[in-house]
PDB file of C-alpha atoms in Angstrom:
ATOM      1  CA  MET A   1     -40.890  16.930   9.973  1.00  0.00           C
ATOM      2  CA  ALA A   2     -40.853  20.592  11.169  1.00  0.00           C
ATOM      3  CA  LEU A   3     -37.740  22.084  12.126  1.00  0.00           C
ATOM      4  CA  ASN A   4     -37.579  22.877  15.842  1.00  0.00           C
ATOM      5  CA  SER A   5     -34.115  24.419  15.732  1.00  0.00           C
ATOM      6  CA  PHE A   6     -31.167  24.540  13.342  1.00  0.00           C
ATOM      7  CA  ALA A   7     -29.788  21.619  14.911  1.00  0.00           C
ATOM      8  CA  ASP A   8     -32.859  19.808  12.872  1.00  0.00           C
ATOM      9  CA  PHE A   9     -31.305  21.006   9.788  1.00  0.00           C
ATOM     10  CA  GLY A  10     -30.708  17.957   7.150  1.00  0.00           C
ATOM     11  CA  GLU A  11     -28.365  17.536   4.457  1.00  0.00           C
ATOM     12  CA  MET A  12     -31.201  18.739   1.812  1.00  0.00           C
ATOM     13  CA  GLN A  13     -31.800  21.895   3.898  1.00  0.00           C
ATOM     14  CA  ARG A  14     -28.259  22.527   4.112  1.00  0.00           C
ATOM     15  CA  SER A  15     -27.678  22.159   0.531  1.00  0.00           C
ATOM     16  CA  VAL A  16     -30.741  24.362  -0.449  1.00  0.00           C
ATOM     17  CA  LEU A  17     -29.327  26.680   1.850  1.00  0.00           C
ATOM     18  CA  GLN A  18     -26.014  26.750   0.321  1.00  0.00           C
ATOM     19  CA  GLU A  19     -27.027  27.000  -3.245  1.00  0.00           C
ATOM     20  CA  ILE A  20     -29.282  29.869  -2.490  1.00  0.00           C
ATOM     21  CA  CYS A  21     -26.471  31.713  -0.772  1.00  0.00           C
ATOM     22  CA  ASN A  22     -24.025  30.536  -3.522  1.00  0.00           C
ATOM     23  CA  MET A  23     -26.263  32.562  -6.146  1.00  0.00           C
ATOM     24  CA  GLY A  24     -26.595  35.440  -3.819  1.00  0.00           C
ATOM     25  CA  ALA A  25     -22.965  35.836  -3.543  1.00  0.00           C
ATOM     26  CA  GLY A  26     -22.507  35.362  -7.347  1.00  0.00           C
ATOM     27  CA  ASN A  27     -25.089  38.256  -7.710  1.00  0.00           C
ATOM     28  CA  ALA A  28     -22.901  40.713  -5.440  1.00  0.00           C
ATOM     29  CA  ALA A  29     -19.635  39.280  -7.085  1.00  0.00           C
ATOM     30  CA  THR A  30     -21.049  40.474 -10.644  1.00  0.00           C
ATOM     31  CA  ALA A  31     -22.137  43.964  -9.002  1.00  0.00           C
ATOM     32  CA  LEU A  32     -18.931  44.451  -7.869  1.00  0.00           C
ATOM     33  CA  SER A  33     -17.250  43.358 -11.151  1.00  0.00           C
ATOM     34  CA  GLU A  34     -19.392  45.849 -12.897  1.00  0.00           C
ATOM     35  CA  MET A  35     -18.484  48.622 -10.380  1.00  0.00           C
ATOM     36  CA  ILE A  36     -14.649  48.182 -10.748  1.00  0.00           C
ATOM     37  CA  SER A  37     -14.389  46.903 -14.270  1.00  0.00           C
ATOM     38  CA  ALA A  38     -12.563  43.879 -13.099  1.00  0.00           C
ATOM     39  CA  ALA A  39     -13.406  40.246 -13.033  1.00  0.00           C
ATOM     40  CA  THR A  40     -14.302  38.289  -9.613  1.00  0.00           C
ATOM     41  CA  ASP A  41     -14.801  34.970  -8.414  1.00  0.00           C
ATOM     42  CA  ILE A  42     -16.575  33.607  -5.311  1.00  0.00           C
ATOM     43  CA  SER A  43     -15.775  30.734  -2.841  1.00  0.00           C
ATOM     44  CA  THR A  44     -17.797  27.514  -2.184  1.00  0.00           C
ATOM     45  CA  PRO A  45     -20.154  28.867   0.583  1.00  0.00           C
ATOM     46  CA  GLN A  46     -19.709  27.023   3.943  1.00  0.00           C
ATOM     47  CA  VAL A  47     -22.773  26.476   6.110  1.00  0.00           C
ATOM     48  CA  LYS A  48     -22.250  26.015   9.917  1.00  0.00           C
ATOM     49  CA  VAL A  49     -24.677  25.035  12.639  1.00  0.00           C
ATOM     50  CA  LEU A  50     -22.923  26.260  16.090  1.00  0.00           C
ATOM     51  CA  PRO A  51     -24.034  27.183  19.395  1.00  0.00           C
ATOM     52  CA  THR A  52     -24.968  30.842  19.258  1.00  0.00           C
ATOM     53  CA  ALA A  53     -22.314  32.209  21.661  1.00  0.00           C
ATOM     54  CA  GLU A  54     -19.749  30.527  19.513  1.00  0.00           C
ATOM     55  CA  ALA A  55     -21.312  31.712  16.228  1.00  0.00           C
ATOM     56  CA  GLY A  56     -20.971  35.265  17.860  1.00  0.00           C
ATOM     57  CA  LYS A  57     -17.670  34.971  18.811  1.00  0.00           C
ATOM     58  CA  ILE A  58     -16.303  33.715  15.301  1.00  0.00           C
ATOM     59  CA  ALA A  59     -18.348  36.747  13.873  1.00  0.00           C
ATOM     60  CA  ASP A  60     -16.510  38.911  16.516  1.00  0.00           C
ATOM     61  CA  LEU A  61     -12.991  37.509  15.920  1.00  0.00           C
ATOM     62  CA  LEU A  62     -13.438  37.867  11.730  1.00  0.00           C
ATOM     63  CA  SER A  63     -14.346  41.319  12.205  1.00  0.00           C
ATOM     64  CA  ARG A  64     -11.060  42.263  14.239  1.00  0.00           C
ATOM     65  CA  GLY A  65      -8.673  44.478  12.100  1.00  0.00           C
ATOM     66  CA  THR A  66     -11.232  45.129   9.400  1.00  0.00           C
ATOM     67  CA  GLU A  67     -13.872  47.373   8.282  1.00  0.00           C
ATOM     68  CA  ALA A  68     -17.068  45.201   9.079  1.00  0.00           C
ATOM     69  CA  PHE A  69     -20.495  46.256   8.280  1.00  0.00           C
ATOM     70  CA  LEU A  70     -23.930  44.844   9.739  1.00  0.00           C
ATOM     71  CA  ILE A  71     -26.710  44.590   7.524  1.00  0.00           C
ATOM     72  CA  LYS A  72     -30.007  43.630   8.890  1.00  0.00           C
ATOM     73  CA  LEU A  73     -32.925  42.173   6.861  1.00  0.00           C
ATOM     74  CA  SER A  74     -36.655  42.778   7.391  1.00  0.00           C
ATOM     75  CA  CYS A  75     -39.921  42.471   5.986  1.00  0.00           C
ATOM     76  CA  ASP A  76     -40.488  38.799   5.003  1.00  0.00           C
ATOM     77  CA  MET A  77     -37.008  37.586   5.472  1.00  0.00           C
ATOM     78  CA  GLN A  78     -35.451  38.364   9.175  1.00  0.00           C
ATOM     79  CA  GLY A  79     -31.695  37.987   9.663  1.00  0.00           C
ATOM     80  CA  ALA A  80     -28.122  39.646   9.236  1.00  0.00           C
ATOM     81  CA  VAL A  81     -25.673  39.977   6.635  1.00  0.00           C
ATOM     82  CA  LEU A  82     -22.060  40.662   7.926  1.00  0.00           C
ATOM     83  CA  PHE A  83     -19.551  42.084   5.360  1.00  0.00           C
ATOM     84  CA  ILE A  84     -15.997  41.866   6.653  1.00  0.00           C
ATOM     85  CA  PHE A  85     -13.517  43.897   4.400  1.00  0.00           C
ATOM     86  CA  PRO A  86      -9.748  43.599   5.038  1.00  0.00           C
ATOM     87  CA  TYR A  87      -7.725  46.509   4.430  1.00  0.00           C
ATOM     88  CA  ALA A  88      -5.982  44.996   1.778  1.00  0.00           C
ATOM     89  CA  PHE A  89      -9.261  44.647  -0.065  1.00  0.00           C
ATOM     90  CA  ILE A  90     -10.152  48.122   0.552  1.00  0.00           C
ATOM     91  CA  GLU A  91      -6.717  49.228  -0.815  1.00  0.00           C
ATOM     92  CA  ARG A  92      -7.533  47.238  -4.144  1.00  0.00           C
ATOM     93  CA  LEU A  93     -11.245  48.867  -4.135  1.00  0.00           C
ATOM     94  CA  ALA A  94     -10.281  52.407  -3.521  1.00  0.00           C
ATOM     95  CA  GLY A  95      -7.384  52.113  -6.182  1.00  0.00           C
ATOM     96  CA  THR A  96     -10.223  51.656  -8.527  1.00  0.00           C
ATOM     97  CA  PHE A  97     -11.243  55.196  -8.116  1.00  0.00           C
ATOM     98  CA  PHE A  98      -8.199  57.079  -6.550  1.00  0.00           C
ATOM     99  CA  PRO A  99      -5.035  55.743  -8.089  1.00  0.00           C
ATOM    100  CA  GLY A 100      -2.196  54.821  -5.840  1.00  0.00           C
ATOM    101  CA  ALA A 101      -4.198  54.898  -2.675  1.00  0.00           C
ATOM    102  CA  SER A 102      -2.646  53.193   0.171  1.00  0.00           C
ATOM    103  CA  VAL A 103      -4.849  51.885   2.912  1.00  0.00           C
ATOM    104  CA  LYS A 104      -2.963  49.785   5.516  1.00  0.00           C
ATOM    105  CA  GLY A 105      -5.436  50.708   8.345  1.00  0.00           C
ATOM    106  CA  LYS A 106      -8.059  52.470   9.824  1.00  0.00           C
ATOM    107  CA  GLY A 107      -6.487  55.683   9.698  1.00  0.00           C
ATOM    108  CA  ASP A 108      -6.128  55.438   6.266  1.00  0.00           C
ATOM    109  CA  VAL A 109      -9.832  55.173   5.403  1.00  0.00           C
ATOM    110  CA  ASP A 110     -10.511  58.664   4.868  1.00  0.00           C
ATOM    111  CA  GLU A 111     -13.830  60.165   3.800  1.00  0.00           C
ATOM    112  CA  MET A 112     -13.513  59.516   0.147  1.00  0.00           C
ATOM    113  CA  VAL A 113     -12.329  55.704   0.695  1.00  0.00           C
ATOM    114  CA  SER A 114     -15.309  55.409   3.175  1.00  0.00           C
ATOM    115  CA  SER A 115     -17.469  56.676   0.795  1.00  0.00           C
ATOM    116  CA  VAL A 116     -16.503  54.004  -1.783  1.00  0.00           C
ATOM    117  CA  VAL A 117     -16.721  51.195   0.891  1.00  0.00           C
ATOM    118  CA  ARG A 118     -20.152  51.696   2.023  1.00  0.00           C
ATOM    119  CA  GLU A 119     -21.382  52.077  -1.619  1.00  0.00           C
ATOM    120  CA  THR A 120     -19.735  48.686  -2.271  1.00  0.00           C
ATOM    121  CA  VAL A 121     -21.607  47.225   0.765  1.00  0.00           C
ATOM    122  CA  ASN A 122     -24.843  48.931  -0.446  1.00  0.00           C
ATOM    123  CA  ILE A 123     -24.475  47.550  -3.987  1.00  0.00           C
ATOM    124  CA  CYS A 124     -23.342  43.965  -2.669  1.00  0.00           C
ATOM    125  CA  ALA A 125     -26.067  43.689  -0.051  1.00  0.00           C
ATOM    126  CA  ALA A 126     -28.903  44.570  -2.250  1.00  0.00           C
ATOM    127  CA  SER A 127     -27.634  42.015  -4.686  1.00  0.00           C
ATOM    128  CA  TYR A 128     -27.138  39.479  -2.184  1.00  0.00           C
ATOM    129  CA  ALA A 129     -30.850  40.058  -0.645  1.00  0.00           C
ATOM    130  CA  ASN A 130     -32.436  40.374  -3.909  1.00  0.00           C
ATOM    131  CA  ASN A 131     -31.699  36.821  -4.778  1.00  0.00           C
ATOM    132  CA  PHE A 132     -33.963  35.562  -1.824  1.00  0.00           C
ATOM    133  CA  SER A 133     -36.886  37.744  -3.167  1.00  0.00           C
ATOM    134  CA  ILE A 134     -36.369  36.588  -6.748  1.00  0.00           C
ATOM    135  CA  MET A 135     -36.547  32.830  -5.651  1.00  0.00           C
ATOM    136  CA  SER A 136     -39.295  32.836  -3.334  1.00  0.00           C
ATOM    137  CA  GLY A 137     -41.535  36.161  -3.981  1.00  0.00           C
ATOM    138  CA  MET A 138     -40.554  37.299  -0.269  1.00  0.00           C
ATOM    139  CA  THR A 139     -40.316  41.033   0.364  1.00  0.00           C
ATOM    140  CA  VAL A 140     -36.521  41.775   1.589  1.00  0.00           C
ATOM    141  CA  ASP A 141     -35.827  44.932   2.674  1.00  0.00           C
ATOM    142  CA  ILE A 142     -32.283  45.781   3.773  1.00  0.00           C
ATOM    143  CA  SER A 143     -31.160  48.307   6.568  1.00  0.00           C
ATOM    144  CA  VAL A 144     -28.481  51.174   6.202  1.00  0.00           C
ATOM    145  CA  PRO A 145     -24.978  49.327   6.659  1.00  0.00           C
ATOM    146  CA  GLN A 146     -24.030  49.805  10.402  1.00  0.00           C
ATOM    147  CA  SER A 147     -20.010  49.829  11.193  1.00  0.00           C
ATOM    148  CA  VAL A 148     -19.404  47.322  13.556  1.00  0.00           C
ATOM    149  CA  THR A 149     -16.321  46.020  15.577  1.00  0.00           C
ATOM    150  CA  ALA A 150     -17.814  43.180  17.721  1.00  0.00           C
ATOM    151  CA  PRO A 151     -21.387  41.985  16.131  1.00  0.00           C
ATOM    152  CA  SER A 152     -21.861  39.014  18.249  1.00  0.00           C
ATOM    153  CA  ALA A 153     -24.909  41.004  20.067  1.00  0.00           C
ATOM    154  CA  GLU A 154     -26.709  41.779  16.845  1.00  0.00           C
ATOM    155  CA  ILE A 155     -26.084  38.064  15.758  1.00  0.00           C
ATOM    156  CA  THR A 156     -27.694  37.042  18.772  1.00  0.00           C
ATOM    157  CA  ALA A 157     -30.537  39.136  18.393  1.00  0.00           C
ATOM    158  CA  VAL A 158     -31.305  37.499  14.860  1.00  0.00           C
ATOM    159  CA  ASN A 159     -32.612  34.179  17.010  1.00  0.00           C
ATOM    160  CA  PRO A 160     -33.233  35.374  20.441  1.00  0.00           C
ATOM    161  CA  GLY A 161     -32.886  32.748  22.907  1.00  0.00           C
ATOM    162  CA  ALA A 162     -31.880  30.027  20.475  1.00  0.00           C
ATOM    163  CA  VAL A 163     -29.247  27.446  21.701  1.00  0.00           C
ATOM    164  CA  ASN A 164     -27.806  27.469  18.265  1.00  0.00           C
ATOM    165  CA  SER A 165     -27.739  29.396  15.064  1.00  0.00           C
ATOM    166  CA  CYS A 166     -27.017  28.861  11.377  1.00  0.00           C
ATOM    167  CA  PHE A 167     -24.560  30.928   9.554  1.00  0.00           C
ATOM    168  CA  VAL A 168     -23.132  30.757   5.538  1.00  0.00           C
ATOM    169  CA  ASN A 169     -19.806  32.020   4.709  1.00  0.00           C
ATOM    170  CA  ASN A 170     -18.802  33.200   1.331  1.00  0.00           C
ATOM    171  CA  SER A 171     -15.957  35.074   0.162  1.00  0.00           C
ATOM    172  CA  ILE A 172     -15.771  37.050  -3.182  1.00  0.00           C
ATOM    173  CA  THR A 173     -12.077  37.700  -4.704  1.00  0.00           C
ATOM    174  CA  ILE A 174     -11.088  40.167  -7.054  1.00  0.00           C
ATOM    175  CA  ASN A 175      -8.918  38.043  -9.674  1.00  0.00           C
ATOM    176  CA  ASP A 176      -6.389  40.626 -10.821  1.00  0.00           C
ATOM    177  CA  SER A 177      -5.206  40.897  -7.116  1.00  0.00           C
ATOM    178  CA  GLY A 178      -6.283  37.847  -5.275  1.00  0.00           C
ATOM    179  CA  LYS A 179      -7.806  40.373  -2.542  1.00  0.00           C
ATOM    180  CA  SER A 180     -11.119  39.015  -1.085  1.00  0.00           C
ATOM    181  CA  PHE A 181     -13.706  39.786   1.302  1.00  0.00           C
ATOM    182  CA  ASN A 182     -16.108  37.750   3.335  1.00  0.00           C
ATOM    183  CA  ILE A 183     -20.111  37.602   3.529  1.00  0.00           C
ATOM    184  CA  LEU A 184     -21.732  35.962   6.522  1.00  0.00           C
ATOM    185  CA  PHE A 185     -25.253  35.649   6.500  1.00  0.00           C
ATOM    186  CA  PHE A 186     -27.214  34.805   9.772  1.00  0.00           C
ATOM    187  CA  PRO A 187     -30.842  33.892   9.043  1.00  0.00           C
ATOM    188  CA  GLU A 188     -33.859  33.756  11.572  1.00  0.00           C
ATOM    189  CA  LEU A 189     -35.041  29.977  11.701  1.00  0.00           C
ATOM    190  CA  LYS A 190     -38.809  30.955  11.073  1.00  0.00           C
ATOM    191  CA  THR A 191     -38.109  32.823   7.957  1.00  0.00           C
ATOM    192  CA  ILE A 192     -35.802  30.355   6.669  1.00  0.00           C
ATOM    193  CA  GLN A 193     -38.634  27.452   7.283  1.00  0.00           C
ATOM    194  CA  ASP A 194     -40.918  29.946   5.275  1.00  0.00           C
ATOM    195  CA  PHE A 195     -38.392  30.454   2.298  1.00  0.00           C
ATOM    196  CA  MET A 196     -37.926  26.846   1.883  1.00  0.00           C
ATOM    197  CA  GLY A 197     -41.797  26.229   2.037  1.00  0.00           C
ATOM    198  CA  ARG A 198     -42.269  28.540  -0.628  1.00  0.00           C
ATOM    199  CA  ILE A 199     -39.803  26.900  -3.144  1.00  0.00           C
ATOM    200  CA  GLY A 200     -41.202  23.581  -2.188  1.00  0.00           C
ATOM    201  CA  VAL A 201     -38.342  22.082   0.159  1.00  0.00           C
ATOM    202  CA  GLU A 202     -39.707  20.128   3.270  1.00  0.00           C
ATOM    203  CA  CYS A 203     -38.793  21.863   6.240  1.00  0.00           C
TER     204      CYS A 203
END
């Protein structure tokens, strides 16, 4: 049966999306580990289908008091990926390159720290999105990271007019410090249907 909305997602579709995003987060974690020469770990991804307005509010809430960046996916895969970096994580990240760096809030994110953060977003986003391409043969492009404080408008625009939205939440942790950040993936329904069809999952 064709999906008319994310509310029609069955257990199989949820499990497939969860596993694909788990692999994407694993790729991002590996890229981060190589970048900072430290071991990383990933959480079990959570797949949620919620009213679109509520999904947007959650994204806004999680982004407060952090450095958050929105990546838009284009070409064959449409959607948005939100990277949420708490300042404790940024301090650990920056400390790799600038020993003794202190990052307690936005005022401590100078040009050098910002450069490291944006490069991390670029590397992790490319690794995350590339997994969709490898699995399905789809062409997936990523945008330049957009710094956001309230991403709900961009999240809503992924599935315009939709009553509900789907998102997947992963976290990646640097093992030596326990500091982590979150990746939230908000896909477009039609391209998820296409993706699952390409990998042989009824949708």
